[in-house]
Amino acid sequence: MLKNIDKIYTFLIVYETKSFSKASKILNISQPAVTQKIKQLEDFIGTKLIERKKNGIILTQKGKHFLEIAQNLQECVDKVSNRIKYFKDKSLPFIIGASSTIGNYILPNYIPYLKELINKDINLIVKNNTALLDQLQNNKIDIAFTTIKTNNQNIKFKIWKKDTIVFFSNKPLPKTMEFDDLLKYEFLCREDGSSLKQEISNILKKHKKDCSNFNITSYVDNSTALKFTILNAHKQYVSIISYNAIKHEVDQGKLFITKIKDIDLTRNIYIASLIDKKDSTIQQMENYLISNN
C-alpha cells in the first residue's frame, strides 16, 4: 500500500479539483501522468474509481467508498509527517543571534529558561547587528536580538526592552553633569561603524551636541574590551557603554557612572524574525520574553 500513496494523493487532488488538468498543475506533472496514476490505482484496487464527464469528473459508487478510505489515510499521513517534523525540529538546536551587549550581558540570564520553555538545545551566536540580520535573512539563525531596526520587508521587529546607555569611568564622576563638562576628560571610544557609536551620535545630534568634540585618545572594537581597558587603566578615562555591560562593576564600586542633564540615553532592543517563517517556537519565545520583560 505504501508504494501507492502518491497515486492515492493524486486521486484526492483530482477529486478536490474535479479536473485532471487542474490536478496536473497542482501536482506539477503532465495530464497524461495524472491519468496514468489513476489507472494504476484502479488496477491495484480492481475497480473503476473516476468517470470523466464533459463538465469535469464524478466518482463511481466504489470511488465514493474509496474516497473515505483515502481521506482517512491522508489524515494518518499528516499525523506521521507532523511527528517526523517534531522529531527533526527537536533534534536540531534553536539558533539565537545577538549583538555584543545583548549576547554577552543580557541573554545569558534568559537562556536556561528559554531552553526549558522550548524543550530543546539553544546555540547563541554573537555578531554585529548587520551580520545578524544577514544571517537571519539567509535562514542561518532562527531569531535575532538587535539594537537597530531596518526597512527589510522580510523581517519583522518587535521591541523587547529598553537599554540604558551611560557615560562611565574608572574614577568617580559627579552623579549628574552637563554635557560640556565631559569635554575635559580623556575618552576611549568604540570604533567607527559601531552601532553604539552611531546610536549615541544620533541621540546627541537631536540635542545639538556632537561626540566628535570629545578628547578621544583611543578606539576599541567591542564593549567587553572597552570595559576592561578602562577598568584596568591607571589614569582616568571616560567612555560610553550599555549599563548592562558594567552593572556588576558599578555595584562593586569598581566603575562609576554619571547622568547627563536633559539627555535621555536609551535605545530599543528588538526581537527580529522572518515574516514568512511560521514557527510556533519563535512565537512562544517572543511571547515569553515580552511578557517577562
mmCIF file of C-alpha atoms in Angstrom:
data_model
loop_
_atom_site.group_PDB
_atom_site.id
_atom_site.type_symbol
_atom_site.label_atom_id
_atom_site.label_comp_id
_atom_site.label_asym_id
_atom_site.label_seq_id
_atom_site.Cartn_x
_atom_site.Cartn_y
_atom_site.Cartn_z
ATOM 1 C CA MET A 1 0.000 0.000 0.000
ATOM 2 C CA LEU A 2 2.837 2.430 0.808
ATOM 3 C CA LYS A 3 4.105 2.326 -2.759
ATOM 4 C CA ASN A 4 0.689 3.572 -3.893
ATOM 5 C CA ILE A 5 0.469 6.578 -1.559
ATOM 6 C CA ASP A 6 1.437 9.012 -4.340
ATOM 7 C CA LYS A 7 -1.364 7.567 -6.525
ATOM 8 C CA ILE A 8 -3.880 7.899 -3.678
ATOM 9 C CA TYR A 9 -2.754 11.521 -3.186
ATOM 10 C CA THR A 10 -3.275 12.094 -6.928
ATOM 11 C CA PHE A 11 -6.789 10.621 -6.596
ATOM 12 C CA LEU A 12 -7.582 13.069 -3.788
ATOM 13 C CA ILE A 13 -6.329 16.057 -5.794
ATOM 14 C CA VAL A 14 -8.362 15.017 -8.839
ATOM 15 C CA TYR A 15 -11.442 14.682 -6.630
ATOM 16 C CA GLU A 16 -10.872 18.080 -4.967
ATOM 17 C CA THR A 17 -10.274 19.928 -8.252
ATOM 18 C CA LYS A 18 -12.835 17.900 -10.254
ATOM 19 C CA SER A 19 -10.351 18.051 -13.112
ATOM 20 C CA PHE A 20 -7.384 16.063 -14.416
ATOM 21 C CA SER A 21 -5.842 19.193 -15.965
ATOM 22 C CA LYS A 22 -6.129 21.247 -12.755
ATOM 23 C CA ALA A 23 -4.698 18.353 -10.763
ATOM 24 C CA SER A 24 -1.713 18.173 -13.110
ATOM 25 C CA LYS A 25 -0.919 21.834 -12.433
ATOM 26 C CA ILE A 26 -1.127 21.380 -8.659
ATOM 27 C CA LEU A 27 0.983 18.224 -8.758
ATOM 28 C CA ASN A 28 3.377 19.757 -11.292
ATOM 29 C CA ILE A 29 3.191 16.728 -13.590
ATOM 30 C CA SER A 30 1.678 16.245 -17.050
ATOM 31 C CA GLN A 31 -2.006 15.443 -17.524
ATOM 32 C CA PRO A 32 -1.181 12.029 -19.065
ATOM 33 C CA ALA A 33 0.899 11.275 -15.943
ATOM 34 C CA VAL A 34 -2.157 12.038 -13.772
ATOM 35 C CA THR A 35 -4.278 9.757 -15.935
ATOM 36 C CA GLN A 36 -1.680 7.018 -15.661
ATOM 37 C CA LYS A 37 -1.520 7.235 -11.840
ATOM 38 C CA ILE A 38 -5.308 6.987 -11.559
ATOM 39 C CA LYS A 39 -5.303 3.996 -13.955
ATOM 40 C CA GLN A 40 -2.575 2.283 -11.903
ATOM 41 C CA LEU A 41 -4.545 2.878 -8.703
ATOM 42 C CA GLU A 42 -7.716 1.464 -10.261
ATOM 43 C CA ASP A 43 -5.780 -1.573 -11.480
ATOM 44 C CA PHE A 44 -4.375 -2.098 -7.974
ATOM 45 C CA ILE A 45 -7.817 -1.856 -6.341
ATOM 46 C CA GLY A 46 -9.541 -3.763 -9.131
ATOM 47 C CA THR A 47 -12.349 -1.327 -9.853
ATOM 48 C CA LYS A 48 -13.043 1.963 -11.594
ATOM 49 C CA LEU A 49 -12.986 4.969 -9.275
ATOM 50 C CA ILE A 50 -13.472 8.003 -11.526
ATOM 51 C CA GLU A 51 -15.551 8.706 -14.598
ATOM 52 C CA ARG A 52 -14.812 11.667 -16.841
ATOM 53 C CA LYS A 53 -17.690 13.917 -17.896
ATOM 54 C CA LYS A 54 -17.810 16.952 -20.181
ATOM 55 C CA ASN A 55 -18.024 19.309 -17.218
ATOM 56 C CA GLY A 56 -15.485 17.500 -15.040
ATOM 57 C CA ILE A 57 -15.345 14.187 -13.219
ATOM 58 C CA ILE A 58 -17.554 12.171 -10.928
ATOM 59 C CA LEU A 59 -16.769 9.357 -8.557
ATOM 60 C CA THR A 60 -18.222 5.919 -9.153
ATOM 61 C CA GLN A 61 -20.036 4.252 -6.286
ATOM 62 C CA LYS A 62 -16.835 2.348 -5.490
ATOM 63 C CA GLY A 63 -14.941 5.619 -5.854
ATOM 64 C CA LYS A 64 -17.104 7.234 -3.178
ATOM 65 C CA HIS A 65 -16.351 4.401 -0.772
ATOM 66 C CA PHE A 66 -12.659 4.603 -1.574
ATOM 67 C CA LEU A 67 -12.698 8.382 -1.021
ATOM 68 C CA GLU A 68 -13.409 7.852 2.674
ATOM 69 C CA ILE A 69 -10.507 5.400 2.916
ATOM 70 C CA ALA A 70 -8.189 7.801 1.078
ATOM 71 C CA GLN A 71 -9.146 10.734 3.314
ATOM 72 C CA ASN A 72 -8.547 8.652 6.455
ATOM 73 C CA LEU A 73 -5.190 7.612 5.073
ATOM 74 C CA GLN A 74 -4.339 11.277 4.375
ATOM 75 C CA GLU A 75 -5.083 12.151 7.992
ATOM 76 C CA CYS A 76 -2.743 9.394 9.142
ATOM 77 C CA VAL A 77 -0.016 10.584 6.765
ATOM 78 C CA ASP A 78 -0.413 14.148 8.059
ATOM 79 C CA LYS A 79 -0.056 12.955 11.658
ATOM 80 C CA VAL A 80 3.077 10.984 10.804
ATOM 81 C CA SER A 81 4.502 13.970 8.918
ATOM 82 C CA ASN A 82 3.917 16.206 11.925
ATOM 83 C CA ARG A 83 5.602 13.710 14.235
ATOM 84 C CA ILE A 84 8.578 13.462 11.888
ATOM 85 C CA LYS A 85 8.777 17.264 11.735
ATOM 86 C CA TYR A 86 8.630 17.448 15.546
ATOM 87 C CA PHE A 87 11.383 14.827 15.817
ATOM 88 C CA LYS A 88 13.501 16.648 13.262
ATOM 89 C CA ASP A 89 12.959 20.061 14.841
ATOM 90 C CA LYS A 90 13.667 18.744 18.330
ATOM 91 C CA SER A 91 16.946 17.161 17.258
ATOM 92 C CA LEU A 92 18.272 20.442 15.860
ATOM 93 C CA PRO A 93 19.327 23.251 18.212
ATOM 94 C CA PHE A 94 17.447 26.535 18.136
ATOM 95 C CA ILE A 95 19.906 29.202 16.996
ATOM 96 C CA ILE A 96 19.736 32.672 18.534
ATOM 97 C CA GLY A 97 21.819 35.534 17.220
ATOM 98 C CA ALA A 98 22.530 38.593 19.324
ATOM 99 C CA SER A 99 24.641 41.727 19.152
ATOM 100 C CA SER A 100 27.580 42.008 21.529
ATOM 101 C CA THR A 101 25.978 43.641 24.554
ATOM 102 C CA ILE A 102 22.779 41.614 24.332
ATOM 103 C CA GLY A 103 24.572 38.321 23.744
ATOM 104 C CA ASN A 104 27.218 38.784 26.407
ATOM 105 C CA TYR A 105 25.341 40.567 29.183
ATOM 106 C CA ILE A 106 21.555 40.226 28.807
ATOM 107 C CA LEU A 107 20.505 36.994 27.099
ATOM 108 C CA PRO A 108 22.657 34.600 29.169
ATOM 109 C CA ASN A 109 20.289 35.242 32.097
ATOM 110 C CA TYR A 110 17.352 34.072 29.974
ATOM 111 C CA ILE A 111 18.868 31.111 28.106
ATOM 112 C CA PRO A 112 18.199 28.452 30.823
ATOM 113 C CA TYR A 113 14.515 29.445 30.965
ATOM 114 C CA LEU A 114 14.190 29.592 27.167
ATOM 115 C CA LYS A 115 15.778 26.169 26.829
ATOM 116 C CA GLU A 116 13.276 24.723 29.272
ATOM 117 C CA LEU A 117 10.422 26.588 27.576
ATOM 118 C CA ILE A 118 11.036 25.188 24.084
ATOM 119 C CA ASN A 119 12.460 21.846 25.289
ATOM 120 C CA LYS A 120 15.489 21.842 23.016
ATOM 121 C CA ASP A 121 19.107 22.957 22.950
ATOM 122 C CA ILE A 122 19.919 26.584 22.177
ATOM 123 C CA ASN A 123 23.013 27.864 20.401
ATOM 124 C CA LEU A 124 23.845 31.547 20.952
ATOM 125 C CA ILE A 125 25.832 33.379 18.275
ATOM 126 C CA VAL A 126 27.216 36.865 18.945
ATOM 127 C CA LYS A 127 27.824 39.162 15.961
ATOM 128 C CA ASN A 128 27.264 42.777 14.982
ATOM 129 C CA ASN A 129 23.761 43.916 14.033
ATOM 130 C CA THR A 130 24.336 43.918 10.266
ATOM 131 C CA ALA A 131 25.828 40.416 10.212
ATOM 132 C CA LEU A 132 22.961 39.124 12.371
ATOM 133 C CA LEU A 133 20.273 40.427 10.045
ATOM 134 C CA ASP A 134 22.108 38.981 7.033
ATOM 135 C CA GLN A 135 22.213 35.567 8.726
ATOM 136 C CA LEU A 136 18.544 35.840 9.684
ATOM 137 C CA GLN A 137 17.628 36.696 6.091
ATOM 138 C CA ASN A 138 19.564 33.630 4.884
ATOM 139 C CA ASN A 139 17.956 31.302 7.464
ATOM 140 C CA LYS A 140 21.241 30.635 9.250
ATOM 141 C CA ILE A 141 19.752 31.699 12.583
ATOM 142 C CA ASP A 142 16.190 31.351 13.870
ATOM 143 C CA ILE A 143 15.828 34.668 15.685
ATOM 144 C CA ALA A 144 17.969 37.775 16.225
ATOM 145 C CA PHE A 145 18.278 40.336 19.003
ATOM 146 C CA THR A 146 19.471 43.678 17.700
ATOM 147 C CA THR A 147 19.690 47.324 18.662
ATOM 148 C CA ILE A 148 18.782 48.504 15.163
ATOM 149 C CA LYS A 149 15.641 48.247 13.065
ATOM 150 C CA THR A 150 15.828 48.178 9.268
ATOM 151 C CA ASN A 151 13.260 48.570 6.487
ATOM 152 C CA ASN A 152 13.743 44.981 5.280
ATOM 153 C CA GLN A 153 10.257 43.866 4.236
ATOM 154 C CA ASN A 154 11.069 40.221 5.019
ATOM 155 C CA ILE A 155 11.872 40.837 8.674
ATOM 156 C CA LYS A 156 9.555 41.845 11.498
ATOM 157 C CA PHE A 157 10.886 43.705 14.512
ATOM 158 C CA LYS A 158 9.290 43.692 17.958
ATOM 159 C CA ILE A 159 10.512 45.916 20.773
ATOM 160 C CA TRP A 160 11.655 43.701 23.627
ATOM 161 C CA LYS A 161 13.050 46.161 26.169
ATOM 162 C CA LYS A 162 14.941 49.405 26.642
ATOM 163 C CA ASP A 163 18.707 49.501 27.013
ATOM 164 C CA THR A 164 20.187 52.344 29.049
ATOM 165 C CA ILE A 165 23.445 53.818 27.797
ATOM 166 C CA VAL A 166 25.726 55.547 30.302
ATOM 167 C CA PHE A 167 28.898 57.572 30.497
ATOM 168 C CA PHE A 168 31.290 55.745 32.818
ATOM 169 C CA SER A 169 34.802 55.946 34.216
ATOM 170 C CA ASN A 170 37.317 54.076 36.342
ATOM 171 C CA LYS A 171 37.376 57.094 38.697
ATOM 172 C CA PRO A 172 34.429 58.756 40.470
ATOM 173 C CA LEU A 173 32.286 61.125 38.419
ATOM 174 C CA PRO A 174 29.619 63.598 39.541
ATOM 175 C CA LYS A 175 26.237 61.888 39.657
ATOM 176 C CA THR A 176 24.881 64.424 37.175
ATOM 177 C CA MET A 177 26.815 66.500 34.640
ATOM 178 C CA GLU A 178 26.289 68.998 31.892
ATOM 179 C CA PHE A 179 27.313 67.657 28.506
ATOM 180 C CA ASP A 180 30.076 70.248 28.117
ATOM 181 C CA ASP A 181 31.615 69.082 31.407
ATOM 182 C CA LEU A 182 32.595 65.857 29.648
ATOM 183 C CA LEU A 183 34.913 67.684 27.273
ATOM 184 C CA LYS A 184 37.623 67.972 29.940
ATOM 185 C CA TYR A 185 38.041 64.179 30.221
ATOM 186 C CA GLU A 186 40.085 61.814 28.072
ATOM 187 C CA PHE A 187 37.854 59.369 26.194
ATOM 188 C CA LEU A 188 38.168 55.854 24.908
ATOM 189 C CA CYS A 189 35.595 55.233 22.179
ATOM 190 C CA ARG A 190 34.119 52.434 20.111
ATOM 191 C CA GLU A 191 35.384 52.090 16.569
ATOM 192 C CA ASP A 192 33.825 53.781 13.529
ATOM 193 C CA GLY A 193 30.941 51.638 12.285
ATOM 194 C CA SER A 194 29.911 50.575 15.781
ATOM 195 C CA SER A 195 26.130 50.578 16.233
ATOM 196 C CA LEU A 196 26.526 52.017 19.727
ATOM 197 C CA LYS A 197 28.676 54.871 18.458
ATOM 198 C CA GLN A 198 26.175 55.650 15.706
ATOM 199 C CA GLU A 199 23.226 55.493 18.091
ATOM 200 C CA ILE A 200 24.900 57.839 20.575
ATOM 201 C CA SER A 201 25.774 60.217 17.770
ATOM 202 C CA ASN A 202 22.143 60.269 16.601
ATOM 203 C CA ILE A 203 20.847 60.906 20.129
ATOM 204 C CA LEU A 204 23.288 63.742 20.747
ATOM 205 C CA LYS A 205 22.529 65.365 17.391
ATOM 206 C CA LYS A 206 18.893 65.694 18.462
ATOM 207 C CA HIS A 207 20.196 67.814 21.333
ATOM 208 C CA LYS A 208 22.570 69.706 19.033
ATOM 209 C CA LYS A 209 25.585 68.020 20.617
ATOM 210 C CA ASP A 210 28.464 66.344 18.831
ATOM 211 C CA CYS A 211 30.539 63.487 20.254
ATOM 212 C CA SER A 212 33.388 64.372 17.876
ATOM 213 C CA ASN A 213 34.186 67.174 20.324
ATOM 214 C CA PHE A 214 35.308 64.637 22.928
ATOM 215 C CA ASN A 215 39.014 64.332 23.674
ATOM 216 C CA ILE A 216 39.353 60.831 22.189
ATOM 217 C CA THR A 217 42.701 59.169 22.799
ATOM 218 C CA SER A 218 41.990 55.649 21.537
ATOM 219 C CA TYR A 219 39.412 53.350 19.938
ATOM 220 C CA VAL A 220 38.284 49.858 20.990
ATOM 221 C CA ASP A 221 36.311 47.442 18.803
ATOM 222 C CA ASN A 222 33.933 45.823 21.315
ATOM 223 C CA SER A 223 32.193 46.613 24.584
ATOM 224 C CA THR A 224 33.941 43.970 26.665
ATOM 225 C CA ALA A 225 37.393 45.148 25.618
ATOM 226 C CA LEU A 226 36.315 48.735 26.272
ATOM 227 C CA LYS A 227 35.119 47.897 29.774
ATOM 228 C CA PHE A 228 38.283 46.057 30.801
ATOM 229 C CA THR A 229 40.610 48.603 29.203
ATOM 230 C CA ILE A 230 39.105 51.361 31.336
ATOM 231 C CA LEU A 231 38.755 49.123 34.383
ATOM 232 C CA ASN A 232 42.496 48.330 34.340
ATOM 233 C CA ALA A 233 43.768 51.785 33.385
ATOM 234 C CA HIS A 234 45.915 53.703 35.890
ATOM 235 C CA LYS A 235 44.753 57.139 34.755
ATOM 236 C CA GLN A 236 41.176 58.276 34.432
ATOM 237 C CA TYR A 237 39.288 57.605 31.217
ATOM 238 C CA VAL A 238 35.648 58.132 30.316
ATOM 239 C CA SER A 239 33.585 56.277 27.743
ATOM 240 C CA ILE A 240 30.062 55.278 26.770
ATOM 241 C CA ILE A 241 28.570 51.821 27.171
ATOM 242 C CA SER A 242 25.361 49.919 27.886
ATOM 243 C CA TYR A 243 24.677 49.878 31.618
ATOM 244 C CA ASN A 244 24.048 46.131 31.326
ATOM 245 C CA ALA A 245 27.715 45.629 30.427
ATOM 246 C CA ILE A 246 29.059 47.249 33.597
ATOM 247 C CA LYS A 247 26.284 46.812 36.161
ATOM 248 C CA HIS A 248 28.308 44.272 38.170
ATOM 249 C CA GLU A 249 31.378 46.518 38.326
ATOM 250 C CA VAL A 250 29.279 49.559 39.252
ATOM 251 C CA ASP A 251 27.632 47.602 42.078
ATOM 252 C CA GLN A 252 31.106 46.640 43.327
ATOM 253 C CA GLY A 253 32.337 50.234 43.214
ATOM 254 C CA LYS A 254 34.949 49.470 40.537
ATOM 255 C CA LEU A 255 33.377 51.638 37.850
ATOM 256 C CA PHE A 256 31.400 54.867 38.125
ATOM 257 C CA ILE A 257 28.589 56.338 36.030
ATOM 258 C CA THR A 258 27.067 59.738 35.521
ATOM 259 C CA LYS A 259 23.851 61.065 34.023
ATOM 260 C CA ILE A 260 23.831 63.894 31.513
ATOM 261 C CA LYS A 261 21.273 66.591 32.221
ATOM 262 C CA ASP A 262 18.266 66.682 29.889
ATOM 263 C CA ILE A 263 19.560 63.911 27.598
ATOM 264 C CA ASP A 264 17.804 60.532 27.525
ATOM 265 C CA LEU A 265 20.393 57.918 26.594
ATOM 266 C CA THR A 266 18.210 54.885 25.915
ATOM 267 C CA ARG A 267 17.763 52.680 22.898
ATOM 268 C CA ASN A 268 15.419 49.857 21.921
ATOM 269 C CA ILE A 269 16.366 46.197 21.887
ATOM 270 C CA TYR A 270 14.474 44.396 19.109
ATOM 271 C CA ILE A 271 13.474 40.786 18.578
ATOM 272 C CA ALA A 272 13.816 40.154 14.840
ATOM 273 C CA SER A 273 12.405 37.191 12.921
ATOM 274 C CA LEU A 274 11.419 36.351 9.358
ATOM 275 C CA ILE A 275 7.846 37.278 8.490
ATOM 276 C CA ASP A 276 7.270 34.182 6.342
ATOM 277 C CA LYS A 277 8.787 31.732 8.829
ATOM 278 C CA LYS A 278 5.818 30.152 10.580
ATOM 279 C CA ASP A 279 7.450 28.599 13.622
ATOM 280 C CA SER A 280 5.498 28.219 16.851
ATOM 281 C CA THR A 281 8.777 28.043 18.792
ATOM 282 C CA ILE A 282 9.670 31.583 17.725
ATOM 283 C CA GLN A 283 6.228 32.871 18.714
ATOM 284 C CA GLN A 284 6.439 31.055 22.032
ATOM 285 C CA MET A 285 9.835 32.573 22.758
ATOM 286 C CA GLU A 286 8.755 36.088 21.766
ATOM 287 C CA ASN A 287 5.669 35.902 23.969
ATOM 288 C CA TYR A 288 7.685 34.692 26.951
ATOM 289 C CA LEU A 289 10.394 37.354 26.631
ATOM 290 C CA ILE A 290 7.984 40.239 26.119
ATOM 291 C CA SER A 291 5.722 39.165 28.999
ATOM 292 C CA ASN A 292 8.726 38.654 31.305
ATOM 293 C CA ASN A 293 10.499 41.872 30.353
#
